[in-house]
């Protein structure tokens, strides 16, 4: 068994939130205009950033965001999910890795997200220090199976900073 760090690691994360009227919908750090329903969550409910943070953590076997930001802790109520992502990214960088590529899939029936694809990719790239071309963003619907629900899945490729 080698004790040398792997040159690459793959992380995977998922998140889902129930949707309710009167709540904002934020995905990938981007407010979704004209959304009639938003995520019910302890934080701001950005399912894309939650899944991305979990993917970063899982790539290095660092657990999940619930360990760092428990939804039972009052101080995290309404938290901007960019703070969660920044903490996960710091933990990854402290261990000598950086994200190289991200693939995000969002499942949401309404509203249609296609017009936001470039903005979400650009925002995620900026938050991660990547080029937008290194961030793939795909949208799906639940085909009516879960119309009051948003789900995100993220895969991330991490690479060593020392070569």
Coordinates of C-alpha atoms in Angstrom, one line a residue:
X1 CA 0.0 0.0 0.0
X2 CA 1.5 3.3 -1.1
X3 CA 1.6 6.3 1.2
X4 CA 2.2 8.7 -1.7
X5 CA -0.7 11.1 -2.4
X6 CA -2.7 10.3 -5.5
X7 CA -2.2 12.8 -8.3
X8 CA -5.9 13.0 -8.9
X9 CA -9.0 12.4 -6.9
X10 CA -12.7 12.3 -7.9
X11 CA -15.4 13.6 -5.7
X12 CA -19.2 13.3 -5.9
X13 CA -21.9 15.2 -4.1
X14 CA -25.7 15.4 -4.1
X15 CA -28.3 17.7 -2.6
X16 CA -32.0 18.1 -2.7
X17 CA -34.6 20.5 -1.2
X18 CA -38.3 20.7 -1.1
X19 CA -39.7 23.8 -2.9
X20 CA -42.2 26.1 -1.3
X21 CA -43.8 29.5 -2.3
X22 CA -42.4 32.7 -0.9
X23 CA -38.8 31.5 -0.8
X24 CA -36.0 32.6 -3.1
X25 CA -34.4 30.0 -5.5
X26 CA -30.7 30.2 -5.8
X27 CA -28.6 27.7 -7.8
X28 CA -24.9 27.9 -8.2
X29 CA -24.7 31.3 -6.5
X30 CA -27.2 32.7 -9.1
X31 CA -30.7 33.9 -8.0
X32 CA -33.3 32.3 -10.4
X33 CA -35.6 35.1 -11.6
X34 CA -39.3 34.4 -11.9
X35 CA -39.2 31.3 -9.7
X36 CA -42.5 30.8 -8.0
X37 CA -41.0 28.4 -5.5
X38 CA -37.7 28.4 -3.6
X39 CA -35.7 25.9 -1.5
X40 CA -36.8 25.1 2.0
X41 CA -33.5 24.9 3.9
X42 CA -31.6 25.9 7.0
X43 CA -29.2 28.0 4.9
X44 CA -30.0 29.9 1.7
X45 CA -30.8 26.5 0.1
X46 CA -28.4 26.6 -2.8
X47 CA -28.6 22.9 -3.7
X48 CA -25.9 23.3 -6.4
X49 CA -23.3 24.8 -4.0
X50 CA -24.2 22.3 -1.3
X51 CA -23.6 19.4 -3.7
X52 CA -20.4 21.0 -5.0
X53 CA -19.1 21.4 -1.5
X54 CA -19.9 17.8 -0.7
X55 CA -18.2 16.7 -3.9
X56 CA -15.0 18.6 -2.9
X57 CA -15.1 17.1 0.6
X58 CA -15.8 13.5 -0.6
X59 CA -12.9 13.6 -3.0
X60 CA -10.6 13.7 -0.1
X61 CA -12.7 11.7 2.3
X62 CA -13.4 14.7 4.5
X63 CA -17.0 14.0 5.3
X64 CA -19.9 16.2 4.3
X65 CA -21.1 19.8 4.9
X66 CA -23.4 18.7 7.7
X67 CA -20.3 18.0 9.8
X68 CA -19.0 21.5 9.3
X69 CA -22.3 23.4 9.1
X70 CA -25.0 21.4 11.0
X71 CA -28.6 22.3 10.3
X72 CA -29.2 22.2 14.0
X73 CA -26.9 25.1 14.8
X74 CA -28.7 28.5 15.0
X75 CA -25.6 30.4 13.8
X76 CA -25.8 28.8 10.3
X77 CA -29.5 29.8 9.8
X78 CA -29.9 31.6 6.5
X79 CA -26.1 31.2 5.7
X80 CA -25.0 32.2 2.2
X81 CA -23.9 28.9 0.7
X82 CA -20.8 30.5 -0.8
X83 CA -19.4 30.4 2.7
X84 CA -20.0 26.7 2.8
X85 CA -18.3 26.2 -0.6
X86 CA -15.3 28.5 0.5
X87 CA -14.8 26.3 3.6
X88 CA -14.8 23.1 1.6
X89 CA -12.4 24.6 -0.9
X90 CA -10.1 25.7 1.8
X91 CA -10.0 22.2 3.3
X92 CA -9.2 20.8 -0.2
X93 CA -6.4 23.3 -0.8
X94 CA -4.9 22.8 2.7
X95 CA -4.4 19.1 1.6
X96 CA -2.6 20.1 -1.6
X97 CA -5.4 19.7 -4.1
X98 CA -7.4 22.0 -6.3
X99 CA -10.4 21.4 -8.5
X100 CA -9.6 20.9 -12.2
X101 CA -13.1 20.2 -13.6
X102 CA -16.7 20.2 -12.4
X103 CA -19.8 18.6 -13.8
X104 CA -23.1 19.8 -12.4
X105 CA -26.6 18.4 -13.1
X106 CA -29.7 20.2 -11.8
X107 CA -33.1 18.5 -11.8
X108 CA -35.9 21.0 -11.6
X109 CA -39.3 21.1 -13.4
X110 CA -39.9 24.8 -13.3
X111 CA -38.7 27.4 -14.2
X112 CA -36.6 26.4 -17.2
X113 CA -33.0 27.1 -16.4
X114 CA -31.4 27.1 -19.9
X115 CA -31.1 30.9 -20.0
X116 CA -29.0 30.8 -16.8
X117 CA -26.5 28.1 -18.0
X118 CA -23.7 30.5 -18.8
X119 CA -24.2 32.6 -15.7
X120 CA -24.2 29.6 -13.4
X121 CA -21.1 28.1 -15.1
X122 CA -19.3 31.5 -14.9
X123 CA -20.2 32.0 -11.3
X124 CA -19.1 28.5 -10.3
X125 CA -15.8 29.0 -12.2
X126 CA -15.2 32.2 -10.5
X127 CA -15.8 30.7 -7.0
X128 CA -13.5 27.8 -7.8
X129 CA -10.7 29.7 -9.7
X130 CA -11.5 27.8 -12.9
X131 CA -12.2 28.8 -16.5
X132 CA -16.0 28.6 -17.4
X133 CA -15.1 25.9 -20.0
X134 CA -14.0 23.7 -17.0
X135 CA -17.5 23.8 -15.5
X136 CA -20.2 21.7 -17.2
X137 CA -23.8 22.6 -16.3
X138 CA -26.7 20.3 -17.4
X139 CA -30.4 20.7 -16.6
X140 CA -33.0 18.0 -16.4
X141 CA -36.7 17.8 -15.4
X142 CA -38.2 15.1 -13.2
X143 CA -40.8 14.5 -15.9
X144 CA -43.4 15.5 -13.4
X145 CA -42.3 13.0 -10.7
X146 CA -41.1 15.6 -8.2
X147 CA -42.4 19.0 -9.3
X148 CA -41.9 20.6 -5.8
X149 CA -38.3 19.5 -5.5
X150 CA -34.9 20.5 -6.7
X151 CA -32.0 18.0 -6.9
X152 CA -28.4 18.5 -7.8
X153 CA -25.5 16.1 -8.5
X154 CA -21.9 17.1 -8.9
X155 CA -18.7 15.3 -9.9
X156 CA -15.4 17.1 -9.4
X157 CA -11.9 16.2 -10.5
X158 CA -9.2 17.2 -8.0
X159 CA -5.5 17.5 -8.9
X160 CA -2.4 17.8 -6.7
X161 CA -0.9 21.3 -6.6
X162 CA 2.6 20.0 -6.5
X163 CA 2.5 18.4 -10.0

